[in-house]
Amino acid sequence: KQWYQRRVRDSKMMLVGTMMSDIVAVNTKPSTSEIAESTGSSSKREPLCKQKLHVKVLEKGKPEDAMPGMKGVKHSLPTTPINGMVNKTGGKVRLTFKLEEDSLWIGTKARTEKVNMSSIRTVVSEPIEDSPEYHIMGIQLGPTELSMYWVYWVPAQYVDAVKDAILGKWQPFF
């Protein structure tokens, strides 16, 4: 066993009792087969529309007053609220964007929640398998995934505009 010193950004790091082969092993890049093995199991995620939480809502079917959805088309946000959607309890939901106030109003029959867009952590969406012109959209209102507010039957043509309005044009890819 040997003593090694290494300069790291104007500071010294001393590794005591470490074999040189162990230090070299940490710095080597993994092979493509090792990368495939490590990412292979995590990339097989069940689609949202197949998950138990969402199946219950989707089985009720598309709301009668749902806005028409268009697959493969991107529209900017409408000047009127996006309505005809439902939340995870099956209650009617409308999304109103107050861009001048930088807020999103999530309106239900019972109440309207005014959310500052800068407090929204992320927005996820996935097409509904049997109706690709509509999406399931999750809006993360708090620090954990448990604070995700789910909205169903979001017209596909507005999904990108909603994400851009909430997260900004340059959103992170994760």
Short mmCIF file of C-alpha atoms in Angstrom, two decimals:
data_model
loop_
_atom_site.label_atom_id
_atom_site.label_comp_id
_atom_site.label_asym_id
_atom_site.label_seq_id
_atom_site.Cartn_x
_atom_site.Cartn_y
_atom_site.Cartn_z
CA LYS A 1 0.00 0.00 0.00
CA GLN A 2 1.20 3.42 -0.86
CA TRP A 3 0.43 7.05 -0.11
CA TYR A 4 -0.87 9.16 -2.98
CA GLN A 5 -1.45 12.86 -3.25
CA ARG A 6 -3.43 14.48 -6.03
CA ARG A 7 -4.18 18.13 -6.72
CA VAL A 8 -7.92 18.79 -7.29
CA ARG A 9 -8.91 22.40 -8.02
CA ASP A 10 -6.37 24.03 -5.72
CA SER A 11 -6.88 21.52 -2.94
CA LYS A 12 -5.03 18.38 -2.05
CA MET A 13 -6.58 14.99 -1.60
CA MET A 14 -4.61 12.28 0.11
CA LEU A 15 -5.68 8.69 -0.38
CA VAL A 16 -4.44 6.56 2.47
CA GLY A 17 -4.30 2.80 2.18
CA THR A 18 -5.66 2.59 -1.37
CA MET A 19 -4.04 0.42 -4.00
CA MET A 20 -3.09 2.14 -7.26
CA SER A 21 -5.18 -0.38 -9.23
CA ASP A 22 -8.31 0.68 -7.24
CA ILE A 23 -7.68 4.35 -8.04
CA VAL A 24 -7.26 3.58 -11.75
CA ALA A 25 -10.44 1.45 -11.76
CA VAL A 26 -12.49 4.41 -10.52
CA ASN A 27 -11.24 6.61 -13.36
CA THR A 28 -11.88 4.13 -16.20
CA LYS A 29 -14.99 4.49 -18.32
CA PRO A 30 -17.49 1.61 -18.25
CA SER A 31 -17.92 -0.46 -21.40
CA THR A 32 -21.05 -0.13 -23.53
CA SER A 33 -22.30 -3.52 -22.35
CA GLU A 34 -21.96 -2.43 -18.71
CA ILE A 35 -23.89 0.77 -19.48
CA ALA A 36 -26.63 -1.21 -21.24
CA GLU A 37 -26.96 -3.55 -18.26
CA SER A 38 -27.27 -0.73 -15.74
CA THR A 39 -29.81 1.29 -17.76
CA GLY A 40 -31.73 -1.63 -19.22
CA SER A 41 -33.77 -2.40 -16.11
CA SER A 42 -34.63 1.22 -15.28
CA SER A 43 -35.79 2.16 -18.79
CA LYS A 44 -38.59 -0.42 -18.79
CA ARG A 45 -41.18 1.79 -17.14
CA GLU A 46 -44.89 1.07 -17.29
CA PRO A 47 -46.79 3.71 -19.33
CA LEU A 48 -48.92 6.12 -17.29
CA CYS A 49 -52.16 4.95 -18.90
CA LYS A 50 -51.48 1.38 -17.67
CA GLN A 51 -50.79 2.35 -14.05
CA LYS A 52 -53.53 1.54 -11.55
CA LEU A 53 -54.00 5.15 -10.41
CA HIS A 54 -54.69 6.34 -13.96
CA VAL A 55 -56.62 3.32 -15.27
CA LYS A 56 -59.50 4.06 -12.88
CA VAL A 57 -59.94 7.57 -14.30
CA LEU A 58 -59.43 6.57 -17.95
CA GLU A 59 -61.98 3.73 -17.71
CA LYS A 60 -64.70 6.34 -17.13
CA GLY A 61 -64.03 7.54 -20.68
CA LYS A 62 -63.51 10.89 -22.28
CA PRO A 63 -65.69 13.68 -20.83
CA GLU A 64 -68.53 14.81 -23.09
CA ASP A 65 -67.38 18.43 -22.93
CA ALA A 66 -63.70 17.65 -23.72
CA MET A 67 -62.07 20.03 -26.17
CA PRO A 68 -61.26 18.34 -29.50
CA GLY A 69 -57.74 16.91 -29.53
CA MET A 70 -55.41 16.86 -32.54
CA LYS A 71 -52.49 14.46 -32.71
CA GLY A 72 -49.28 15.70 -34.36
CA VAL A 73 -50.29 19.38 -34.25
CA LYS A 74 -48.84 22.07 -31.97
CA HIS A 75 -50.89 25.13 -31.07
CA SER A 76 -50.06 28.05 -28.82
CA LEU A 77 -52.06 28.51 -25.64
CA PRO A 78 -55.63 29.56 -26.31
CA THR A 79 -56.84 32.90 -24.95
CA THR A 80 -59.66 31.06 -23.17
CA PRO A 81 -59.17 28.42 -20.46
CA ILE A 82 -58.40 24.84 -21.52
CA ASN A 83 -61.42 22.97 -20.19
CA GLY A 84 -63.24 19.65 -20.47
CA MET A 85 -60.56 17.75 -18.56
CA VAL A 86 -60.75 15.76 -15.31
CA ASN A 87 -58.51 15.28 -12.27
CA LYS A 88 -57.66 12.00 -10.49
CA THR A 89 -60.98 11.98 -8.63
CA GLY A 90 -62.93 12.42 -11.88
CA GLY A 91 -63.87 16.02 -11.14
CA LYS A 92 -63.98 18.57 -13.96
CA VAL A 93 -60.85 20.73 -14.35
CA ARG A 94 -59.95 23.79 -16.37
CA LEU A 95 -56.52 25.36 -16.72
CA THR A 96 -56.32 29.13 -17.06
CA PHE A 97 -52.98 30.74 -17.81
CA LYS A 98 -52.48 34.25 -16.44
CA LEU A 99 -49.17 34.99 -18.17
CA GLU A 100 -49.10 38.63 -17.07
CA GLU A 101 -49.26 37.41 -13.43
CA ASP A 102 -47.00 34.40 -14.08
CA SER A 103 -49.64 32.13 -12.59
CA LEU A 104 -51.66 29.05 -13.49
CA TRP A 105 -55.21 28.78 -12.21
CA ILE A 106 -56.39 25.20 -11.71
CA GLY A 107 -60.15 25.45 -11.52
CA THR A 108 -62.53 22.76 -10.28
CA LYS A 109 -66.20 22.89 -9.36
CA ALA A 110 -65.29 23.35 -5.68
CA ARG A 111 -62.43 25.87 -5.90
CA THR A 112 -59.77 27.56 -7.99
CA GLU A 113 -56.15 27.13 -6.96
CA LYS A 114 -53.84 29.93 -8.07
CA VAL A 115 -50.31 28.58 -8.50
CA ASN A 116 -47.24 30.69 -9.20
CA MET A 117 -45.61 29.10 -12.29
CA SER A 118 -42.12 29.51 -10.84
CA SER A 119 -43.11 27.19 -7.95
CA ILE A 120 -43.99 24.32 -10.32
CA ARG A 121 -41.09 21.85 -10.34
CA THR A 122 -41.87 19.90 -13.52
CA VAL A 123 -44.58 18.92 -15.96
CA VAL A 124 -44.82 15.41 -17.38
CA SER A 125 -47.17 14.14 -20.03
CA GLU A 126 -47.84 11.02 -22.01
CA PRO A 127 -50.37 10.26 -24.74
CA ILE A 128 -53.33 8.14 -23.74
CA GLU A 129 -52.76 4.83 -25.53
CA ASP A 130 -56.25 4.36 -26.99
CA SER A 131 -56.72 8.08 -27.70
CA PRO A 132 -53.34 9.58 -28.75
CA GLU A 133 -54.98 12.93 -29.48
CA TYR A 134 -55.24 13.35 -25.69
CA HIS A 135 -52.62 13.24 -22.92
CA ILE A 136 -52.30 12.52 -19.23
CA MET A 137 -50.44 15.47 -17.70
CA GLY A 138 -48.84 15.71 -14.27
CA ILE A 139 -48.00 19.09 -12.77
CA GLN A 140 -45.62 18.84 -9.80
CA LEU A 141 -46.72 21.47 -7.30
CA GLY A 142 -44.35 20.53 -4.46
CA PRO A 143 -40.90 19.09 -3.84
CA THR A 144 -41.76 15.39 -4.30
CA GLU A 145 -43.54 13.30 -6.90
CA LEU A 146 -46.36 12.78 -4.41
CA SER A 147 -47.34 16.42 -5.00
CA MET A 148 -48.12 15.71 -8.66
CA TYR A 149 -51.50 17.10 -9.75
CA TRP A 150 -52.83 14.80 -12.50
CA VAL A 151 -55.00 16.10 -15.33
CA TYR A 152 -56.57 13.72 -17.86
CA TRP A 153 -57.82 14.25 -21.43
CA VAL A 154 -55.53 17.23 -22.14
CA PRO A 155 -55.76 17.99 -25.89
CA ALA A 156 -52.43 16.97 -27.49
CA GLN A 157 -52.08 20.18 -29.50
CA TYR A 158 -51.69 22.24 -26.28
CA VAL A 159 -49.26 19.97 -24.36
CA ASP A 160 -46.05 21.63 -25.59
CA ALA A 161 -47.52 25.13 -25.13
CA VAL A 162 -48.49 24.29 -21.54
CA LYS A 163 -44.99 22.97 -20.78
CA ASP A 164 -43.36 26.03 -22.39
CA ALA A 165 -45.62 28.44 -20.48
CA ILE A 166 -44.92 26.77 -17.13
CA LEU A 167 -41.28 25.73 -17.44
CA GLY A 168 -40.10 28.21 -20.04
CA LYS A 169 -38.94 27.53 -23.57
CA TRP A 170 -35.63 26.02 -22.46
CA GLN A 171 -36.75 23.23 -20.18
CA PRO A 172 -34.41 20.55 -18.81
CA PHE A 173 -34.50 17.08 -20.33
CA PHE A 174 -35.13 14.61 -17.50
#
